[in-house]
Tab-separated table of C-alpha atoms in Angstrom:
chain	number	residue	atom	x	y	z
A	11	MET	CA	21.418	-2.784	98.694
A	12	ASN	CA	20.169	-5.891	100.548
A	13	GLY	CA	18.681	-6.480	103.993
A	14	PRO	CA	16.994	-3.801	106.087
A	15	MET	CA	18.943	-1.068	104.324
A	16	ALA	CA	16.809	-1.540	101.213
A	17	ARG	CA	13.803	-0.148	103.074
A	18	GLY	CA	15.161	3.374	102.912
A	19	ARG	CA	16.187	5.594	105.753
A	20	VAL	CA	14.571	4.232	108.885
A	21	ASP	CA	14.280	7.593	110.582
A	22	THR	CA	12.080	8.870	107.763
A	23	ALA	CA	9.371	6.459	108.843
A	24	GLU	CA	10.092	7.469	112.413
A	25	ARG	CA	9.357	11.130	111.637
A	26	ARG	CA	6.218	10.277	109.677
A	27	GLY	CA	4.794	8.336	112.606
A	28	SER	CA	2.656	6.248	110.261
A	29	ALA	CA	-0.220	4.552	112.022
A	30	ALA	CA	0.617	1.350	110.182
A	31	ALA	CA	4.158	1.317	111.508
A	32	TYR	CA	5.149	0.204	114.984
A	33	ARG	CA	5.608	3.374	117.053
A	34	GLY	CA	7.176	2.103	120.269
A	35	ARG	CA	10.566	3.408	121.333
A	36	VAL	CA	13.446	2.052	123.370
A	37	ALA	CA	14.563	4.551	125.999
A	38	ASN	CA	18.007	4.180	127.538
A	39	GLU	CA	20.071	6.947	129.095
A	40	ASP	CA	23.278	5.026	128.224
A	41	LEU	CA	22.283	4.504	124.603
A	42	GLY	CA	24.162	7.522	123.278
A	43	ARG	CA	27.368	6.696	125.137
A	44	THR	CA	27.237	3.093	123.962
A	45	LEU	CA	26.582	4.158	120.382
A	46	ARG	CA	29.526	6.573	120.430
A	47	ARG	CA	31.864	3.962	121.949
A	48	LEU	CA	30.903	1.278	119.416
A	49	ARG	CA	31.193	3.725	116.513
A	50	ARG	CA	34.702	4.721	117.576
A	51	LEU	CA	35.722	1.080	118.071
A	52	ALA	CA	34.579	0.463	114.488
A	53	SER	CA	36.660	3.485	113.352
A	54	LEU	CA	33.608	5.106	111.765
A	55	THR	CA	32.665	8.763	111.558
A	56	GLN	CA	29.058	9.717	112.220
A	57	GLU	CA	28.617	10.271	108.494
A	58	GLU	CA	30.056	6.834	107.653
A	59	LEU	CA	27.767	5.144	110.165
A	60	ALA	CA	24.806	7.036	108.711
A	61	ASP	CA	25.712	5.763	105.246
A	62	ARG	CA	26.137	2.173	106.423
A	63	SER	CA	22.984	2.056	108.530
A	64	ARG	CA	20.718	4.303	106.428
A	65	VAL	CA	19.933	6.261	109.595
A	66	SER	CA	20.280	10.021	109.256
A	67	VAL	CA	23.409	11.593	110.697
A	68	ASP	CA	21.188	14.021	112.615
A	69	VAL	CA	19.579	11.167	114.565
A	70	ILE	CA	23.017	9.705	115.314
A	71	ARG	CA	24.289	13.088	116.546
A	72	GLN	CA	21.246	13.619	118.751
A	73	LEU	CA	21.638	10.183	120.327
A	74	GLU	CA	25.375	10.562	120.955
A	75	GLN	CA	24.980	14.066	122.362
A	76	GLY	CA	22.231	12.997	124.748
A	77	ARG	CA	19.631	15.236	123.118
A	78	LYS	CA	17.714	12.095	122.189
A	79	HIS	CA	17.392	9.161	124.595
A	80	SER	CA	15.169	6.823	122.615
A	81	ALA	CA	14.767	5.240	119.208
A	82	ARG	CA	12.489	2.751	117.534
A	83	LEU	CA	13.645	-0.846	117.429
A	84	PRO	CA	13.984	-0.793	113.606
A	85	THR	CA	16.278	2.227	113.942
A	86	LEU	CA	18.381	0.392	116.523
A	87	HIS	CA	18.479	-2.705	114.314
A	88	ALA	CA	19.807	-0.579	111.466
A	89	LEU	CA	22.445	1.062	113.681
A	90	ALA	CA	23.568	-2.322	115.028
A	91	ASN	CA	23.857	-3.656	111.484
A	92	GLY	CA	25.864	-0.604	110.449
A	93	LEU	CA	28.220	-1.125	113.387
A	94	GLY	CA	28.516	-4.855	112.724
A	95	VAL	CA	27.319	-5.805	116.210
A	96	GLU	CA	24.342	-7.635	117.643
A	97	LEU	CA	21.393	-5.548	118.770
A	98	THR	CA	21.862	-6.627	122.388
A	99	THR	CA	25.372	-5.151	122.292
A	100	LEU	CA	23.890	-1.750	121.480
A	101	LEU	CA	21.139	-2.112	124.067
A	102	GLY	CA	23.521	-3.451	126.689
A	103	ASP	CA	24.094	-7.158	127.274
A	104	PRO	CA	22.668	-8.621	130.473
A	105	PRO	CA	25.188	-10.006	133.010
A	106	GLY	CA	26.586	-13.348	131.981
A	107	VAL	CA	27.152	-14.504	135.552
A	108	ALA	CA	24.310	-14.938	137.973
A	109	ALA	CA	23.951	-13.261	141.365
A	110	THR	CA	27.074	-11.389	142.427
A	111	GLY	CA	29.528	-13.113	140.078
A	112	GLU	CA	32.063	-10.907	138.319
A	113	ASN	CA	33.568	-11.498	134.889
A	114	ASP	CA	37.100	-11.210	136.255
A	115	GLY	CA	36.447	-12.609	139.708
A	116	PRO	CA	38.380	-15.575	141.161
A	117	ARG	CA	36.292	-18.132	139.268
A	118	PHE	CA	36.986	-16.559	135.889
A	119	VAL	CA	40.671	-16.085	136.732
A	120	ALA	CA	40.810	-19.841	137.380
A	121	VAL	CA	39.369	-20.446	133.903
A	122	ARG	CA	42.024	-18.161	132.397
A	123	ARG	CA	44.779	-20.101	134.133
A	124	ALA	CA	43.326	-23.392	132.962
A	125	VAL	CA	43.137	-22.208	129.358
A	126	MET	CA	46.615	-20.669	129.495
A	127	PRO	CA	48.757	-22.584	132.044
A	128	VAL	CA	51.619	-20.670	133.605
A	129	LEU	CA	54.822	-20.421	131.552
A	130	TRP	CA	57.540	-22.958	132.487
A	131	GLY	CA	55.043	-24.806	134.637
A	132	PRO	CA	55.164	-28.564	135.157
A	133	GLU	CA	54.282	-30.791	132.198
A	134	PRO	CA	50.992	-32.721	132.426
A	135	VAL	CA	51.339	-36.117	134.076
A	136	PRO	CA	49.565	-39.106	132.483
A	137	PRO	CA	46.435	-40.128	134.392
A	138	GLY	CA	46.627	-42.670	137.180
A	139	PRO	CA	44.930	-46.075	137.384
A	140	GLY	CA	41.681	-44.660	138.783
A	141	PHE	CA	41.135	-42.291	135.850
A	142	SER	CA	38.074	-42.824	133.627
A	143	LEU	CA	38.085	-41.372	130.113
A	144	ASN	CA	34.353	-42.069	129.840
A	145	GLY	CA	33.835	-40.201	133.091
A	146	LEU	CA	35.763	-37.214	131.698
A	147	ARG	CA	33.630	-37.240	128.549
A	148	GLU	CA	30.497	-37.270	130.697
A	149	ARG	CA	31.715	-34.257	132.708
A	150	ILE	CA	32.420	-32.340	129.485
A	151	ALA	CA	28.993	-33.245	128.071
A	152	ASP	CA	27.373	-32.111	131.328
A	153	GLY	CA	29.286	-28.838	131.040
A	154	TRP	CA	27.792	-28.278	127.581
A	155	THR	CA	24.318	-29.032	128.961
A	156	ARG	CA	24.809	-26.402	131.655
A	157	TYR	CA	26.173	-23.950	129.105
A	158	HIS	CA	23.079	-24.297	126.897
A	159	ALA	CA	20.965	-23.732	130.012
A	160	ALA	CA	22.871	-20.429	130.530
A	161	GLU	CA	24.350	-21.689	133.834
A	162	PHE	CA	27.666	-20.011	133.077
A	163	ASP	CA	28.734	-19.626	136.687
A	164	SER	CA	28.412	-23.355	137.357
A	165	VAL	CA	30.291	-24.172	134.127
A	166	MET	CA	33.171	-21.943	135.210
A	167	ALA	CA	33.262	-23.759	138.546
A	168	VAL	CA	34.029	-27.110	136.908
A	169	LEU	CA	36.059	-26.045	133.858
A	170	PRO	CA	39.513	-25.765	135.506
A	171	ASP	CA	39.436	-29.342	136.815
A	172	ILE	CA	38.047	-30.627	133.498
A	173	LEU	CA	40.825	-28.921	131.539
A	174	THR	CA	43.498	-30.236	133.935
A	175	ASP	CA	42.219	-33.804	133.622
A	176	ALA	CA	41.894	-33.490	129.844
A	177	ARG	CA	45.519	-32.366	129.548
A	178	ALA	CA	46.534	-35.362	131.627
A	179	ALA	CA	44.529	-37.660	129.328
A	180	ALA	CA	46.262	-36.122	126.301
A	181	ALA	CA	49.620	-37.034	127.900
A	182	SER	CA	48.743	-40.738	127.988
A	183	ARG	CA	51.475	-43.120	126.818
A	184	ASP	CA	48.983	-45.266	124.912
A	185	ASP	CA	48.383	-44.013	121.351
A	186	THR	CA	44.650	-44.781	121.376
A	187	ASP	CA	44.065	-43.212	124.783
A	188	ARG	CA	46.190	-40.205	123.829
A	189	GLY	CA	44.105	-39.552	120.697
A	190	ALA	CA	40.911	-39.779	122.764
A	191	GLY	CA	42.496	-37.529	125.394
A	192	PHE	CA	43.249	-34.845	122.813
A	193	ALA	CA	39.630	-35.108	121.631
A	194	ALA	CA	38.438	-34.483	125.189
A	195	LEU	CA	40.887	-31.585	125.568
A	196	GLY	CA	39.708	-29.999	122.320
A	197	LYS	CA	36.070	-30.244	123.356
A	198	ALA	CA	36.824	-28.801	126.811
A	199	LEU	CA	38.789	-25.888	125.313
A	200	GLN	CA	35.923	-25.275	122.896
A	201	LEU	CA	33.553	-25.049	125.866
A	202	ALA	CA	35.930	-22.625	127.601
A	203	GLY	CA	35.943	-20.506	124.429
A	204	HIS	CA	32.154	-20.323	124.398
A	205	VAL	CA	32.020	-19.320	128.055
A	206	ALA	CA	34.641	-16.622	127.425
A	207	VAL	CA	32.501	-15.188	124.610
A	208	ARG	CA	29.506	-15.052	126.953
A	209	MET	CA	31.650	-13.168	129.450
A	210	GLY	CA	32.570	-10.639	126.764
A	211	LYS	CA	36.186	-11.861	126.526
A	212	THR	CA	36.455	-12.675	122.829
A	213	ASP	CA	40.257	-12.465	122.684
A	214	LEU	CA	40.531	-15.106	125.418
A	215	ALA	CA	37.908	-17.115	123.529
A	216	LEU	CA	40.034	-17.116	120.366
A	217	THR	CA	43.100	-18.155	122.373
A	218	SER	CA	41.156	-21.078	123.814
A	219	LEU	CA	39.781	-22.038	120.401
A	220	GLU	CA	43.221	-21.870	118.750
A	221	ARG	CA	44.486	-24.321	121.365
A	222	ALA	CA	41.380	-26.422	120.770
A	223	VAL	CA	42.253	-26.557	117.048
A	224	ASP	CA	45.723	-27.873	117.916
A	225	ALA	CA	44.188	-30.542	120.156
A	226	ALA	CA	41.627	-31.471	117.495
A	227	GLU	CA	44.354	-31.997	114.887
A	228	ARG	CA	46.040	-34.471	117.248
A	229	SER	CA	42.808	-36.181	118.277
A	230	SER	CA	40.946	-39.273	117.109
A	231	ASP	CA	37.741	-37.343	116.296
A	232	PRO	CA	37.478	-36.275	112.620
A	233	LEU	CA	34.492	-34.012	113.331
A	234	LEU	CA	36.086	-32.053	116.159
A	235	LEU	CA	38.095	-29.652	113.979
A	236	PRO	CA	35.107	-28.386	111.925
A	237	MET	CA	33.085	-28.023	115.124
A	238	ILE	CA	35.781	-25.805	116.620
A	239	VAL	CA	36.029	-23.849	113.357
A	240	ASN	CA	32.297	-23.194	113.730
A	241	SER	CA	32.870	-21.798	117.225
A	242	THR	CA	35.708	-19.666	115.879
A	243	ALA	CA	33.469	-18.254	113.145
A	244	TRP	CA	30.866	-17.388	115.779
A	245	THR	CA	33.528	-15.604	117.840
A	246	TYR	CA	34.624	-13.640	114.764
A	247	GLN	CA	30.992	-12.563	114.385
A	248	ARG	CA	30.983	-11.287	117.955
A	249	GLN	CA	34.039	-9.199	117.087
A	250	GLY	CA	32.401	-7.794	113.958
A	251	ARG	CA	34.772	-9.755	111.677
A	252	LEU	CA	31.940	-10.839	109.397
A	253	GLU	CA	33.985	-11.567	106.262
A	254	ASP	CA	36.387	-13.740	108.270
A	255	ALA	CA	33.496	-15.572	109.905
A	256	LEU	CA	31.801	-16.217	106.565
A	257	ALA	CA	35.002	-17.404	104.881
A	258	VAL	CA	36.086	-19.932	107.520
A	259	ALA	CA	32.576	-21.356	107.999
A	260	LEU	CA	32.041	-21.855	104.259
A	261	ARG	CA	35.490	-23.379	103.781
A	262	ALA	CA	34.919	-25.898	106.577
A	263	ALA	CA	31.410	-26.753	105.321
A	264	ASP	CA	32.646	-27.244	101.747
A	265	ASP	CA	35.507	-29.419	102.992
A	266	MET	CA	33.073	-31.643	104.909
A	267	ALA	CA	30.799	-32.049	101.899
A	268	GLY	CA	33.732	-32.697	99.565
A	269	THR	CA	35.208	-35.434	101.751
A	270	GLY	CA	31.933	-37.286	102.314
A	271	ARG	CA	31.648	-36.512	106.021
A	272	THR	CA	27.978	-35.542	105.754
A	273	GLU	CA	26.799	-39.148	105.346
A	274	THR	CA	26.344	-39.669	109.097
A	275	ALA	CA	23.929	-37.802	111.345
A	276	ASP	CA	26.760	-36.282	113.384
A	277	GLY	CA	28.654	-35.166	110.293
A	278	LEU	CA	25.562	-33.621	108.739
A	279	LYS	CA	24.816	-31.775	111.991
A	280	VAL	CA	28.293	-30.253	112.003
A	281	TRP	CA	27.923	-29.245	108.342
A	282	GLY	CA	24.534	-27.728	109.161
A	283	GLY	CA	25.914	-25.709	112.057
A	284	LEU	CA	28.632	-24.296	109.805
A	285	THR	CA	26.128	-23.439	107.070
A	286	MET	CA	23.777	-21.655	109.483
A	287	ASN	CA	26.718	-19.750	110.939
A	288	ALA	CA	27.783	-18.675	107.454
A	289	ALA	CA	24.224	-17.536	106.727
A	290	THR	CA	24.192	-15.369	109.850
A	291	SER	CA	27.460	-13.728	108.772
A	292	ALA	CA	26.063	-13.063	105.294
A	293	ALA	CA	22.896	-11.519	106.727
A	294	ARG	CA	24.818	-9.322	109.159
A	295	GLY	CA	26.969	-8.235	106.232
A	296	GLY	CA	23.854	-6.989	104.421
A	297	ASP	CA	23.301	-9.922	102.020
A	298	TYR	CA	19.992	-11.208	103.365
A	299	GLU	CA	19.072	-12.959	100.105
A	300	ARG	CA	22.247	-15.045	100.156
A	301	ALA	CA	21.644	-15.869	103.812
A	302	ALA	CA	18.062	-16.940	103.098
A	303	ALA	CA	19.239	-19.224	100.282
A	304	MET	CA	21.801	-20.854	102.596
A	305	MET	CA	19.119	-21.410	105.225
A	306	GLU	CA	16.742	-22.960	102.706
A	307	ALA	CA	19.473	-25.378	101.607
A	308	ALA	CA	20.245	-26.196	105.250
A	309	GLU	CA	16.594	-26.911	106.013
A	310	ARG	CA	16.370	-29.307	103.063
A	311	GLU	CA	19.460	-31.170	104.263
A	312	ALA	CA	18.245	-31.241	107.876
A	313	ALA	CA	15.437	-33.568	106.836
A	314	ARG	CA	18.118	-36.256	106.245
A	315	VAL	CA	19.412	-36.217	109.838
A	316	ALA	CA	16.829	-38.686	111.187
A	317	LYS	CA	17.605	-41.157	108.382
A	318	LEU	CA	21.357	-41.375	109.014
A	319	PRO	CA	23.466	-43.325	111.558
A	320	ASP	CA	23.724	-41.440	114.875
A	321	SER	CA	26.350	-41.579	117.640
A	322	GLY	CA	23.613	-41.459	120.280
A	323	ASP	CA	24.978	-38.541	122.381
A	324	ASN	CA	23.878	-35.230	120.878
A	325	ARG	CA	25.311	-33.169	123.718
A	326	MET	CA	28.746	-33.069	122.097
A	327	VAL	CA	27.631	-32.281	118.528
A	328	SER	CA	26.178	-29.229	116.799
A	329	VAL	CA	22.448	-28.529	117.134
A	330	PHE	CA	20.955	-29.185	113.689
A	331	SER	CA	17.441	-30.343	112.853
A	332	PRO	CA	14.519	-29.055	110.765
A	333	SER	CA	13.282	-27.243	113.889
A	334	SER	CA	16.602	-25.568	114.671
A	335	VAL	CA	17.033	-24.391	111.082
A	336	ARG	CA	13.519	-22.963	110.990
A	337	ILE	CA	14.164	-21.136	114.281
A	338	GLU	CA	17.319	-19.609	112.795
A	339	ARG	CA	15.450	-18.619	109.642
A	340	VAL	CA	12.865	-16.820	111.779
A	341	ARG	CA	15.629	-15.068	113.695
A	342	LEU	CA	17.418	-13.864	110.594
A	343	ALA	CA	14.177	-12.654	109.005
A	344	VAL	CA	13.160	-10.541	111.986
A	345	GLN	CA	16.661	-9.231	112.682
A	346	TYR	CA	17.240	-8.097	109.129
A	347	GLY	CA	13.983	-6.371	108.346
A	348	HIS	CA	11.645	-9.076	107.058
A	349	PRO	CA	9.066	-9.483	109.869
A	350	ASN	CA	6.320	-10.818	107.593
A	351	ASP	CA	8.678	-13.559	106.386
A	352	ALA	CA	9.486	-14.366	110.023
A	353	LEU	CA	5.814	-14.748	110.943
A	354	ALA	CA	5.129	-16.895	107.880
A	355	LEU	CA	8.051	-19.184	108.748
A	356	ALA	CA	6.921	-19.511	112.384
A	357	LYS	CA	3.249	-20.155	111.618
A	358	GLY	CA	2.188	-23.702	112.504
A	359	MET	CA	5.750	-24.647	113.397
A	360	ARG	CA	6.240	-27.809	115.472
A	361	LEU	CA	9.449	-28.171	117.443
A	362	SER	CA	11.217	-31.519	117.680
A	363	ASN	CA	12.047	-33.033	121.065
A	364	ASP	CA	15.766	-32.376	120.614
A	365	THR	CA	15.276	-28.598	120.355
A	366	PRO	CA	17.115	-27.017	123.339
A	367	PRO	CA	14.907	-24.972	125.701
A	368	SER	CA	17.004	-21.865	125.033
A	369	TRP	CA	16.152	-22.068	121.317
A	370	ARG	CA	12.426	-22.265	122.125
A	371	THR	CA	12.588	-19.096	124.212
A	372	TRP	CA	14.480	-17.239	121.486
A	373	LEU	CA	11.843	-18.258	118.946
A	374	LEU	CA	9.066	-16.750	121.076
A	375	LEU	CA	11.011	-13.512	121.507
A	376	ASP	CA	11.718	-13.269	117.779
A	377	VAL	CA	8.040	-13.844	116.942
A	378	ALA	CA	7.085	-11.117	119.425
A	379	ARG	CA	9.563	-8.759	117.748
A	380	ALA	CA	8.132	-9.609	114.335
A	381	HIS	CA	4.608	-8.798	115.551
A	382	THR	CA	5.793	-5.431	116.870
A	383	ASP	CA	7.505	-4.599	113.591
A	384	THR	CA	4.287	-5.269	111.656
A	385	GLY	CA	2.220	-3.141	114.052
A	386	ASP	CA	0.411	-6.112	115.643
A	387	ALA	CA	0.713	-5.154	119.308
A	388	ALA	CA	-1.938	-7.668	120.379
A	389	GLY	CA	-0.037	-10.498	118.675
A	390	ALA	CA	3.170	-9.370	120.346
A	391	VAL	CA	1.544	-9.394	123.796
A	392	LYS	CA	0.074	-12.851	123.255
A	393	THR	CA	3.492	-14.210	122.298
A	394	LEU	CA	5.186	-12.460	125.223
A	395	GLU	CA	2.661	-14.021	127.580
A	396	SER	CA	3.743	-17.427	126.269
A	397	LEU	CA	7.387	-16.442	126.757
A	398	ARG	CA	6.679	-15.468	130.359
A	399	ARG	CA	5.095	-18.878	131.021
A	400	VAL	CA	7.993	-20.759	129.416
A	401	ALA	CA	10.982	-18.759	130.717
A	402	PRO	CA	10.025	-16.102	133.286
A	403	THR	CA	13.512	-15.621	134.750
A	404	TRP	CA	15.161	-15.437	131.318
A	405	MET	CA	12.594	-12.899	130.162
A	406	ARG	CA	13.041	-10.680	133.200
A	407	HIS	CA	16.795	-10.443	132.732
A	408	HIS	CA	17.050	-10.290	128.951
A	409	THR	CA	17.630	-6.769	127.655
A	410	LEU	CA	15.802	-7.272	124.385
A	411	ALA	CA	12.708	-8.833	125.959
A	412	VAL	CA	12.456	-5.871	128.320
A	413	ALA	CA	12.968	-3.478	125.395
A	414	VAL	CA	10.069	-4.966	123.423
A	415	VAL	CA	7.695	-4.677	126.375
A	416	ARG	CA	8.902	-1.138	127.067
A	417	ASP	CA	8.181	-0.251	123.453
A	418	LEU	CA	4.661	-1.666	123.702
A	419	TRP	CA	4.107	0.272	126.914
A	420	ALA	CA	4.936	3.483	125.041
A	421	LEU	CA	1.940	2.996	122.728
A	422	PRO	CA	-0.994	5.372	123.291
A	423	ASN	CA	-3.435	2.449	123.514
A	424	HIS	CA	-2.273	-0.511	125.563
A	425	PRO	CA	-3.354	-3.912	124.236
A	426	ALA	CA	-5.053	-6.332	126.625
A	427	GLY	CA	-2.609	-8.238	128.792
A	428	LEU	CA	0.214	-5.706	128.527
A	429	ARG	CA	-0.028	-4.275	132.045
A	430	PRO	CA	0.749	-7.585	133.829
A	431	LEU	CA	3.809	-8.003	131.605
A	432	ALA	CA	4.970	-4.440	132.279
A	433	GLU	CA	4.450	-4.896	136.023
A	434	PHE	CA	6.331	-8.208	135.920
A	435	LEU	CA	9.312	-6.480	134.305
A	436	GLY	CA	9.033	-3.396	136.491
A	437	ILE	CA	8.687	-0.869	133.674
A	438	CYS	CA	5.134	0.465	134.029
A	439	ASP	CA	4.160	3.787	135.617
């Protein structure tokens, strides 16, 4: 058996309490209820989950019954893998909307209406003389920039108008303008799908992405369809449909390679995004070795990006560079039970200028998790201090970052620098 399952039953190490192993625990009064709900959604018995995760059925029972309120991060990783969900889903995702925003508040309802216009409503009217297709593209690109900065509330504020204008552009009477309008509509619907995923509405996301596929097939952009397929595969992952996610990502990547669309920088980036997505699905399905091989191939190909013709606007294309692939390799290694591999991959790593800030923060968190899993509490604290300097607000509100610090705080001997982090996150005594 591949991945973290090959390490044997995680709770055995937990009972031994080996000094070499990381002994922190994540405490959460809602953990048992969340575990039970996710297990039932996956249609698994406690015994079946124990078999899939290699966590003893006794530990699962104790957690679900509330007799046990904490577990080590490796145990939670194994349970999440067995359930086919991300670890943050088990821990509890942080709110996707800032301040007092609500997932189904007026702003999100407006996004729903824009994605799915009312039945028997008026047909889109072609744009008037003052309309600018370049201006629409710029608004969509700005929306993607805000999305990658996790400004979901502000993206939702502009999406309805963007989608309305894109539908008007797709109704243009000129063939060239209409093809460009459908390209804009597909990219806007793809953005709406991503926002819906972040709001926990994966069914709405798939509806938006299916409509984006239709727009892409009628557009003038040959790379748009595989980009939307990549988003669809990611959404399948969020639903635990790992085999579906792997199949569609690989098919789209193979199609791009077979038709010669990887000979431009943009085409290679799209292929790379699909390949990394497929690798994540393989790893979550328990085949870490296959995932690692895919990532190695992707990293080799990423070196070609800088040598190929580029469109010049990377905001509308997949993130793919040697840095981004290495970050994803680190993430997969730490998430699927190979912390030493993760640290080796991250050592001496230099990030390119096009690496999004959100990817940099994730790298620091993954390195901190790898240090904790190898028992290097001091290394974890040092990395978390860097994370606090780079992204203090993100760190304070991210469930997993708080969980790692809480685990370190549970150690009998606190490493230097831990108390300020614990006080910053409000979890110390």
